[in-house]
Amino acid sequence: MKFVLRPLKDTGFGFNALLAGFGFMLLLGLGAVGYMEHHGHIVTGMSNQVVWGLPHVFAVFLVVAASGALNVASMASVFGKTEFKPLAPLSGVLAMALLVGGLMVLMLDLGRPDRLIVTLTHMNFKSIFAMNIFLYSGFVGFVVAYLWTMLERRMNHFTPLAGFFAFVWRMALTTGTGSIFGFLVARQAYDSALLAPLFIAISLSYGLAVFIWVLILACHAGDRPLGDALVARLARLQVIFIAAGFYFVLVYHLTNLYFTKHHDFERFILLEGGIYTTLFWLGQMVLGCVVPLVMLLHPQIGALRGRVAASAGLVMLGGLAQMYVTIIGGQAFGLVLFPGYQVSSSFFDGVTANYASSLPEWLLGLSGVAATGLMVMLALKVIGFLPERLDDAAFAPHSAAHSAHSAA
Amino acid sequence: MSHDQNTRSALVPSRRGFLGVAAAGLAGVMLAPGVRLIEIAQAAPLTAATGASRQVRWGMLIDSSKCASGCTACVTACNTENGLSGGKLPTDSQWIRKIEIKEIRTGKTQSLPMMCQHCAEPPCVDVCPTGASFKRADGIVLVDKHICIGCRYCVMACPYKARSFVHEPLHDQKADVPRGMGTVEGCTLCVHKVDRGEMPACVTACAEAEHGAILFGDLNNPESDIAKRVASYPSRQIREDLNLNTGVRYSGI
Ligand code: SF4
Ligand code: SF4
């Protein structure tokens, strides 16, 4: 097999329109940031009861998806699945773009984004947030090194090594992201050691779903043939990852149901939490899990391109729902200060907090998606991370012999 | 040997320097257009030189059997002292609040003030990425408004809902009590008064309202009223299970 990476040329109207759309979305998001910074977070739906709102939902989704997007590359260089090798560069670029998009949202949602530099001059090493700064910069560093070994022929020998480091690092990264919540022992929703492995499992699923979309769109835009066998392989992986995510969600709720002190929280999420219960069952479970699983369990799945794309889209939607339930639902369920007591106060003790997302929050969250999209599209267009051919014949053994022959 | 040490000492700073440069470079990349970089100068460390003594551990003992349901003298005094608006919207700051509790099993009702518990092992300090949340030597937990980036992680981590995020521009601030939009704040135990040898405003107000439900003092000094009472009468910490060793203790519940 010999794969030649080429920048996308002669991209049509659709590509340019999408590029412009992302650009516009990014501008809107930055406008929203200016607005929020001027007026304060009072113009958002956030409050002292729900301090992390919709921007965190988008940001955490993107960051989690980032480490999962690298998985396709890891499959090739760490687990020896050579059929994914030609996709590894795209996987690396997408991972980086998702991470940067997510972090951008996270930082612009700070109360004082202008003080970002303080996170570098004053660092509390005990804080998992501060540790994440290293995890994130390390991730970008390793992925850049990894891409370099792939793109620079003389460095090809080092690709497995760089790929291995990137793989280990992204495990640490997702563990770190999961731990942001895992350390909040006072809150019923996050008082669980299962959050870190849960986040690793869902990262695989989200990341692959995004990757599938990017791959299909890029091949379409660049008129590159994309083989059914390859798509079917990705779809089968998606099935496994969805199932893994489902497993951890199941264990998380079952262990919570085991501990009496978490029963009220479980009743809240699973039965009585209104929007959170709806999003959990309908968004996270049915749309994000069951429907895509059913859609993907067809023997001819590679040929059913529309179905694969639709199920990947559902996984992403389900993922956003899951982040909403985890992050906002976890806060809406109030802190329990006096177990066994009914409590009331002027500060909303003992009541479920209200949260309604606002337009600026949506614009900020979506601008992270836009930034990611822009970065990936420009990378494809300018540097070229997509092989010329991804059709089934390009992967077939005889074609390997053929290219070896022609190279000789 | 000496050569060895030399290389070591030469290596360590350069590696740090590299990490610093790498991190700074990354931050530079991630700084989106529109992010202002003012106030870098103002972000200088302020945590040192608080002059607090390690010998002292300031604390409070709140007797909920003396605390009157419906009385909010402590809350009003806190708002006045610290220049808080006293608003009760979900976005307004409340450093101290009255909680009414009712035991579900017995129907017994009680009232008590709740504020930052000035934990000896404060989760807010553990999670704060910049060290803006810090504990003074004398046990008072504060937020340095100059280095708080407004990430709200401490609000998420505090088990007592003791922190508020400033959602709006502020007017008419008190000179003694620095606050700022986009940063997090909470009960300071009236540190500016305590450092002058005075009592926190809520303690005085409660005494003036003739309830005397809040006792303030040095938990480390065996001769102080508060230490004696904690030693000889039952008292408890809220959410004792978290082992935070709070500076604010309750009796009568
Ligand atoms: S009560 Fe909350 S804010 Fe106060 S020290 Fe403890 S964790 Fe920190
Ligand atoms: S909001 Fe401020 S004080 Fe709280 S954790 Fe973040 S930087 Fe620290």
Coordinates of C-alpha atoms in Angstrom, one line a residue, chain A:
Chain A
M1 CA 0.0 0.0 0.0
K2 CA 1.3 3.4 -0.8
F3 CA -0.7 6.4 0.0
V4 CA 0.0 9.9 -1.2
L5 CA -1.4 12.8 0.8
R6 CA -2.6 15.8 -1.3
P7 CA -4.2 19.0 -0.3
L8 CA -7.8 19.4 -1.5
K9 CA -7.9 21.2 -4.8
D10 CA -10.7 22.7 -6.7
T11 CA -13.0 22.6 -3.8
G12 CA -16.5 23.5 -4.9
F13 CA -19.1 25.9 -3.6
G14 CA -20.2 23.7 -0.7
F15 CA -16.7 23.7 0.8
N16 CA -16.3 27.4 0.5
A17 CA -19.8 28.1 1.8
L18 CA -19.1 25.9 4.9
L19 CA -15.8 27.7 5.4
A20 CA -17.5 31.0 5.3
G21 CA -20.2 29.7 7.6
F22 CA -17.7 28.6 10.2
G23 CA -15.9 32.0 9.9
F24 CA -19.1 33.8 10.4
M25 CA -20.0 31.6 13.4
L26 CA -16.6 32.2 15.0
L27 CA -17.1 36.0 14.6
L28 CA -20.5 35.8 16.2
G29 CA -19.0 33.8 19.1
L30 CA -16.3 36.4 19.6
G31 CA -18.9 39.1 19.6
A32 CA -20.8 37.2 22.2
V33 CA -17.7 37.1 24.3
G34 CA -17.2 40.8 24.1
Y35 CA -20.8 41.3 25.2
M36 CA -20.5 38.9 28.1
E37 CA -17.3 40.5 29.2
H38 CA -18.8 43.9 29.1
H39 CA -22.0 43.1 31.0
G40 CA -20.7 40.2 33.1
H41 CA -22.2 36.7 33.2
I42 CA -25.5 38.3 34.1
V43 CA -26.4 38.2 30.4
T44 CA -26.0 34.4 30.4
G45 CA -28.3 31.8 32.0
M46 CA -25.7 31.0 34.6
S47 CA -26.1 31.9 38.3
N48 CA -24.6 31.1 41.6
Q49 CA -26.5 27.8 41.5
V50 CA -25.4 26.7 38.0
V51 CA -22.0 28.3 37.6
W52 CA -21.0 26.2 34.6
G53 CA -23.4 26.5 31.8
L54 CA -23.8 25.7 28.1
P55 CA -20.2 26.8 27.1
H56 CA -18.9 24.1 29.4
V57 CA -21.1 21.6 27.7
F58 CA -19.6 22.4 24.3
A59 CA -16.1 22.8 25.6
V60 CA -16.0 19.5 27.5
F61 CA -17.6 17.7 24.6
L62 CA -15.0 19.0 22.2
V63 CA -12.1 18.3 24.5
V64 CA -13.3 14.8 25.2
A65 CA -13.9 14.2 21.5
A66 CA -10.4 15.4 20.8
S67 CA -8.7 12.6 22.5
G68 CA -11.1 10.1 20.9
A69 CA -10.4 11.5 17.4
L70 CA -6.8 10.5 17.8
N71 CA -7.9 7.0 18.2
V72 CA -7.9 6.2 14.6
A73 CA -4.3 7.0 14.5
S74 CA -3.6 5.0 17.6
M75 CA -5.3 2.0 16.0
A76 CA -2.7 2.2 13.2
S77 CA 0.5 2.9 15.1
V78 CA -0.2 1.4 18.5
F79 CA -2.4 -1.5 17.7
G80 CA -1.0 -2.4 14.3
K81 CA -4.2 -2.0 12.3
T82 CA -2.4 -0.9 9.2
E83 CA -5.7 -0.3 7.3
F84 CA -6.1 2.9 9.4
K85 CA -2.6 4.1 8.6
P86 CA -3.6 6.4 5.7
L87 CA -6.2 8.0 8.0
A88 CA -3.7 8.7 10.8
P89 CA -2.7 12.2 9.7
L90 CA -6.3 13.4 9.4
S91 CA -7.0 11.9 12.8
G92 CA -4.1 13.8 14.4
V93 CA -5.1 17.1 12.8
L94 CA -8.8 16.7 13.9
A95 CA -7.7 15.8 17.4
M96 CA -5.7 19.0 17.7
A97 CA -8.4 21.2 16.2
L98 CA -11.0 19.8 18.5
L99 CA -8.8 20.4 21.5
V100 CA -8.0 23.9 20.6
G101 CA -11.7 24.6 19.8
G102 CA -12.8 23.3 23.2
L103 CA -10.2 25.1 25.1
M104 CA -11.0 28.3 23.4
V105 CA -14.5 28.1 24.6
L106 CA -13.4 27.2 28.1
M107 CA -11.1 30.2 28.3
L108 CA -13.4 32.7 26.8
D109 CA -16.1 31.7 29.3
L110 CA -13.8 32.6 32.3
G111 CA -15.0 35.5 34.4
R112 CA -11.7 37.2 33.6
P113 CA -10.5 35.8 30.2
D114 CA -8.1 38.8 30.1
R115 CA -6.2 37.2 32.9
L116 CA -5.4 34.0 31.1
I117 CA -1.7 34.6 31.5
V118 CA -2.2 34.3 35.3
T119 CA -2.7 30.6 34.8
L120 CA 1.0 30.4 33.7
T121 CA 2.5 32.8 36.2
H122 CA 0.6 31.5 39.2
M123 CA 0.1 27.8 39.2
N124 CA -1.3 25.6 42.0
F125 CA 0.0 22.2 41.2
K126 CA -2.5 20.5 43.4
S127 CA -5.3 21.7 41.1
I128 CA -6.3 19.2 38.5
F129 CA -7.2 22.3 36.3
A130 CA -3.6 23.4 36.5
M131 CA -2.4 19.9 35.7
N132 CA -4.7 20.0 32.7
I133 CA -2.8 22.9 31.3
F134 CA 0.2 20.6 31.0
L135 CA -1.8 17.7 29.8
Y136 CA -3.3 19.9 27.0
S137 CA 0.0 21.5 25.9
G138 CA 1.6 18.1 26.0
F139 CA -1.1 16.7 23.9
V140 CA -0.6 19.3 21.2
G141 CA 3.1 18.8 21.4
F142 CA 2.9 15.0 21.0
V143 CA 0.4 15.2 18.2
V144 CA 2.5 17.7 16.3
A145 CA 5.6 15.4 16.7
Y146 CA 3.5 12.5 15.6
L147 CA 2.2 14.3 12.5
W148 CA 5.7 15.3 11.7
T149 CA 7.0 11.7 11.8
M150 CA 4.2 10.7 9.5
L151 CA 4.6 13.5 7.0
E152 CA 8.4 13.7 6.9
R153 CA 9.6 10.6 5.1
R154 CA 13.0 10.5 6.9
M155 CA 11.2 10.5 10.3
N156 CA 8.8 7.6 9.4
H157 CA 10.7 5.2 11.6
F158 CA 9.7 7.1 14.6
T159 CA 6.0 7.1 13.8
P160 CA 5.2 4.1 16.0
L161 CA 7.1 5.6 19.0
A162 CA 5.5 9.1 18.6
G163 CA 2.2 7.4 18.1
F164 CA 2.7 5.4 21.3
F165 CA 3.5 8.6 23.3
A166 CA 0.5 10.4 21.9
F167 CA -1.7 7.5 22.8
V168 CA -0.5 7.3 26.4
W169 CA -0.8 11.0 26.7
R170 CA -4.3 11.2 25.5
M171 CA -5.4 8.6 28.0
A172 CA -4.0 10.8 30.7
L173 CA -5.7 13.8 29.1
T174 CA -9.2 12.2 29.2
T175 CA -8.5 10.9 32.7
G176 CA -7.7 14.5 33.6
T177 CA -10.8 15.8 32.1
G178 CA -12.9 13.2 33.8
S179 CA -11.1 14.0 37.0
I180 CA -12.2 17.6 36.9
F181 CA -15.6 16.3 37.9
G182 CA -14.3 13.3 39.8
F183 CA -12.7 15.5 42.4
L184 CA -15.9 17.3 43.3
V185 CA -16.7 14.9 46.1
A186 CA -19.2 17.2 47.7
R187 CA -21.5 16.9 44.7
Q188 CA -23.6 13.8 44.4
A189 CA -23.3 13.6 40.7
Y190 CA -19.5 13.6 40.6
D191 CA -18.7 11.6 43.8
S192 CA -17.6 8.6 41.7
A193 CA -14.3 7.1 40.7
L194 CA -16.0 5.8 37.6
L195 CA -16.0 9.2 35.9
A196 CA -12.5 8.9 34.6
P197 CA -13.0 5.5 32.8
L198 CA -16.4 6.7 31.7
F199 CA -14.9 9.7 30.1
I200 CA -12.3 7.6 28.3
A201 CA -15.0 5.3 26.9
I202 CA -17.2 8.1 25.7
S203 CA -14.3 10.0 24.2
L204 CA -13.7 7.1 21.9
S205 CA -17.3 7.2 20.7
Y206 CA -17.6 11.0 20.3
G207 CA -14.2 11.2 18.7
L208 CA -14.9 8.5 16.1
A209 CA -18.3 10.0 15.3
V210 CA -16.7 13.4 14.5
F211 CA -14.0 11.7 12.6
I212 CA -16.5 9.8 10.4
W213 CA -18.2 13.0 9.5
V214 CA -15.0 14.8 8.7
L215 CA -13.8 12.0 6.6
I216 CA -17.0 11.6 4.6
L217 CA -17.2 15.4 4.1
A218 CA -13.6 15.8 3.2
C219 CA -13.7 12.9 0.7
H220 CA -16.8 14.4 -0.8
A221 CA -15.3 17.9 -1.1
G222 CA -12.0 16.6 -2.6
D223 CA -13.6 14.1 -4.9
R224 CA -11.6 11.3 -3.2
P225 CA -13.1 7.9 -3.5
L226 CA -13.9 6.3 -0.1
G227 CA -14.3 2.5 0.0
D228 CA -17.2 0.7 1.6
A229 CA -14.9 -1.7 3.4
L230 CA -13.2 1.2 5.2
V231 CA -16.4 2.8 6.1
A232 CA -17.8 -0.5 7.4
R233 CA -14.7 -1.0 9.5
L234 CA -15.1 2.5 11.1
A235 CA -18.8 1.8 11.6
R236 CA -18.0 -1.5 13.4
L237 CA -15.6 0.3 15.7
Q238 CA -18.3 2.9 16.4
V239 CA -20.6 0.0 17.5
I240 CA -18.0 -1.2 20.0
F241 CA -17.3 2.3 21.4
I242 CA -21.0 3.1 21.8
A243 CA -21.4 -0.2 23.7
A244 CA -18.4 0.6 25.9
G245 CA -19.8 4.0 26.8
F246 CA -23.2 2.5 27.5
Y247 CA -21.5 0.0 29.8
F248 CA -19.8 2.6 31.9
V249 CA -23.0 4.7 32.1
L250 CA -24.8 1.6 33.3
V251 CA -22.2 0.8 36.0
Y252 CA -22.1 4.4 37.1
H253 CA -25.8 4.5 37.8
L254 CA -25.9 1.0 39.2
T255 CA -23.2 1.8 41.8
N256 CA -25.0 5.1 42.6
L257 CA -28.1 3.1 43.2
Y258 CA -26.2 0.8 45.5
F259 CA -25.2 3.7 47.8
T260 CA -28.2 5.0 49.7
K261 CA -26.8 8.5 50.0
H262 CA -27.0 8.8 46.2
H263 CA -30.6 7.6 45.8
D264 CA -32.1 11.1 45.7
F265 CA -29.7 12.1 42.9
E266 CA -30.5 8.9 40.9
R267 CA -34.2 9.6 41.3
F268 CA -33.6 13.1 40.1
I269 CA -31.7 12.1 36.9
L270 CA -33.6 8.9 36.1
L271 CA -37.2 9.9 37.0
E272 CA -38.0 13.3 38.3
G273 CA -35.5 15.7 36.9
G274 CA -37.7 17.2 34.1
I275 CA -35.4 18.4 31.3
Y276 CA -32.5 16.4 32.6
T277 CA -34.4 13.2 32.8
T278 CA -35.8 13.8 29.3
L279 CA -32.3 14.5 28.0
F280 CA -30.9 11.5 29.7
W281 CA -33.4 9.0 28.4
L282 CA -34.3 10.5 25.0
G283 CA -31.1 12.3 24.2
Q284 CA -28.3 10.3 25.7
M285 CA -29.8 6.8 25.8
V286 CA -32.3 6.5 22.9
L287 CA -30.8 8.9 20.3
G288 CA -27.2 8.7 21.3
C289 CA -27.0 5.0 22.0
V290 CA -29.9 2.7 21.0
V291 CA -30.8 4.2 17.6
P292 CA -27.2 4.4 16.3
L293 CA -26.6 0.9 17.5
V294 CA -29.6 -0.4 15.7
M295 CA -28.7 1.6 12.6
L296 CA -25.2 0.3 12.5
L297 CA -25.9 -3.4 13.0
H298 CA -26.6 -4.1 9.3
P299 CA -24.2 -6.4 7.4
Q300 CA -23.9 -4.1 4.4
I301 CA -23.3 -1.0 6.5
G302 CA -20.4 0.3 4.5
A303 CA -22.6 0.8 1.4
L304 CA -25.2 2.6 3.5
R305 CA -23.2 5.7 3.8
G306 CA -26.2 7.9 4.8
R307 CA -26.9 5.6 7.7
V308 CA -23.4 5.7 9.0
A309 CA -23.3 9.4 8.8
A310 CA -26.7 9.7 10.4
S311 CA -25.7 7.5 13.3
A312 CA -22.4 9.4 13.8
G313 CA -24.5 12.6 13.9
L314 CA -26.8 11.0 16.5
V315 CA -23.8 10.0 18.6
M316 CA -22.7 13.6 18.7
L317 CA -26.1 14.9 19.6
G318 CA -26.4 12.2 22.3
G319 CA -23.0 13.2 23.5
L320 CA -24.0 16.9 23.9
A321 CA -27.1 15.7 25.8
Q322 CA -24.9 13.6 28.0
M323 CA -22.6 16.5 28.8
Y324 CA -25.7 18.6 29.5
V325 CA -27.1 16.1 31.9
T326 CA -23.7 15.5 33.6
I327 CA -22.5 19.1 33.9
I328 CA -25.8 21.1 34.3
G329 CA -27.9 18.4 35.8
G330 CA -25.2 17.7 38.3
Q331 CA -25.3 21.3 39.5
A332 CA -29.1 21.7 39.3
F333 CA -29.4 19.0 41.8
G334 CA -28.6 21.0 44.9
L335 CA -25.9 20.2 47.4
V336 CA -27.0 18.2 50.4
L337 CA -25.9 19.9 53.6
F338 CA -28.2 18.2 56.0
P339 CA -29.1 14.7 55.1
G340 CA -32.5 13.7 56.5
Y341 CA -33.6 17.3 56.8
Q342 CA -35.8 19.6 54.7
V343 CA -33.9 22.8 54.1
S344 CA -34.8 26.2 52.8
S345 CA -33.0 29.5 52.5
S346 CA -32.8 32.7 50.5
F347 CA -29.8 31.1 48.6
F348 CA -31.9 28.3 47.0
D349 CA -30.8 25.6 49.4
G350 CA -32.9 22.5 49.0
V351 CA -34.4 23.4 45.7
T352 CA -33.6 22.3 42.2
A353 CA -31.8 25.2 40.4
N354 CA -33.2 26.7 37.2
Y355 CA -31.0 27.1 34.2
A356 CA -32.0 28.4 30.8
S357 CA -29.3 28.8 28.3
S358 CA -29.0 32.2 26.7
L359 CA -28.1 33.2 23.1
P360 CA -24.5 34.4 23.9
E361 CA -23.8 31.0 25.5
W362 CA -25.0 29.2 22.4
L363 CA -22.9 31.5 20.2
L364 CA -19.8 31.0 22.3
G365 CA -20.3 27.2 22.4
L366 CA -20.9 27.0 18.6
S367 CA -17.9 29.2 18.0
G368 CA -15.8 26.4 19.4
V369 CA -17.3 24.1 16.8
A370 CA -16.6 26.7 14.2
A371 CA -13.0 27.2 15.2
T372 CA -12.5 23.4 15.0
G373 CA -14.1 23.2 11.6
L374 CA -12.1 26.1 10.3
M375 CA -8.8 24.6 11.4
V376 CA -9.5 21.2 9.9
M377 CA -10.7 22.7 6.6
L378 CA -7.7 24.9 6.2
A379 CA -5.4 22.1 7.2
L380 CA -6.9 19.9 4.5
K381 CA -6.8 22.7 1.9
V382 CA -3.4 24.1 2.6
I383 CA -1.2 21.2 3.8
G384 CA -3.3 18.2 2.8
F385 CA -3.8 15.4 5.3
L386 CA -6.1 13.3 3.2
P387 CA -4.8 10.4 0.9
E388 CA -5.5 10.6 -2.8
R389 CA -7.4 7.4 -2.7
L390 CA -9.3 5.6 0.0
D391 CA -11.3 3.2 -2.2
D392 CA -11.3 -0.5 -1.4
A393 CA -9.0 -1.2 -4.3
A394 CA -6.3 1.0 -2.8
F395 CA -6.3 -1.2 0.3
A396 CA -6.3 -4.5 -1.6
P397 CA -3.1 -6.6 -1.5
H398 CA -2.7 -6.7 -5.2
S399 CA -2.6 -2.9 -5.3
A400 CA 0.2 -3.0 -2.7
A401 CA 2.2 -5.3 -5.0
H402 CA 1.4 -3.0 -7.9
S403 CA 2.6 0.2 -6.1
A404 CA 5.7 -1.6 -4.9
H405 CA 6.3 -2.6 -8.4
S406 CA 5.8 0.8 -9.8
A407 CA 8.0 2.3 -7.2
A408 CA 10.8 -0.1 -8.0

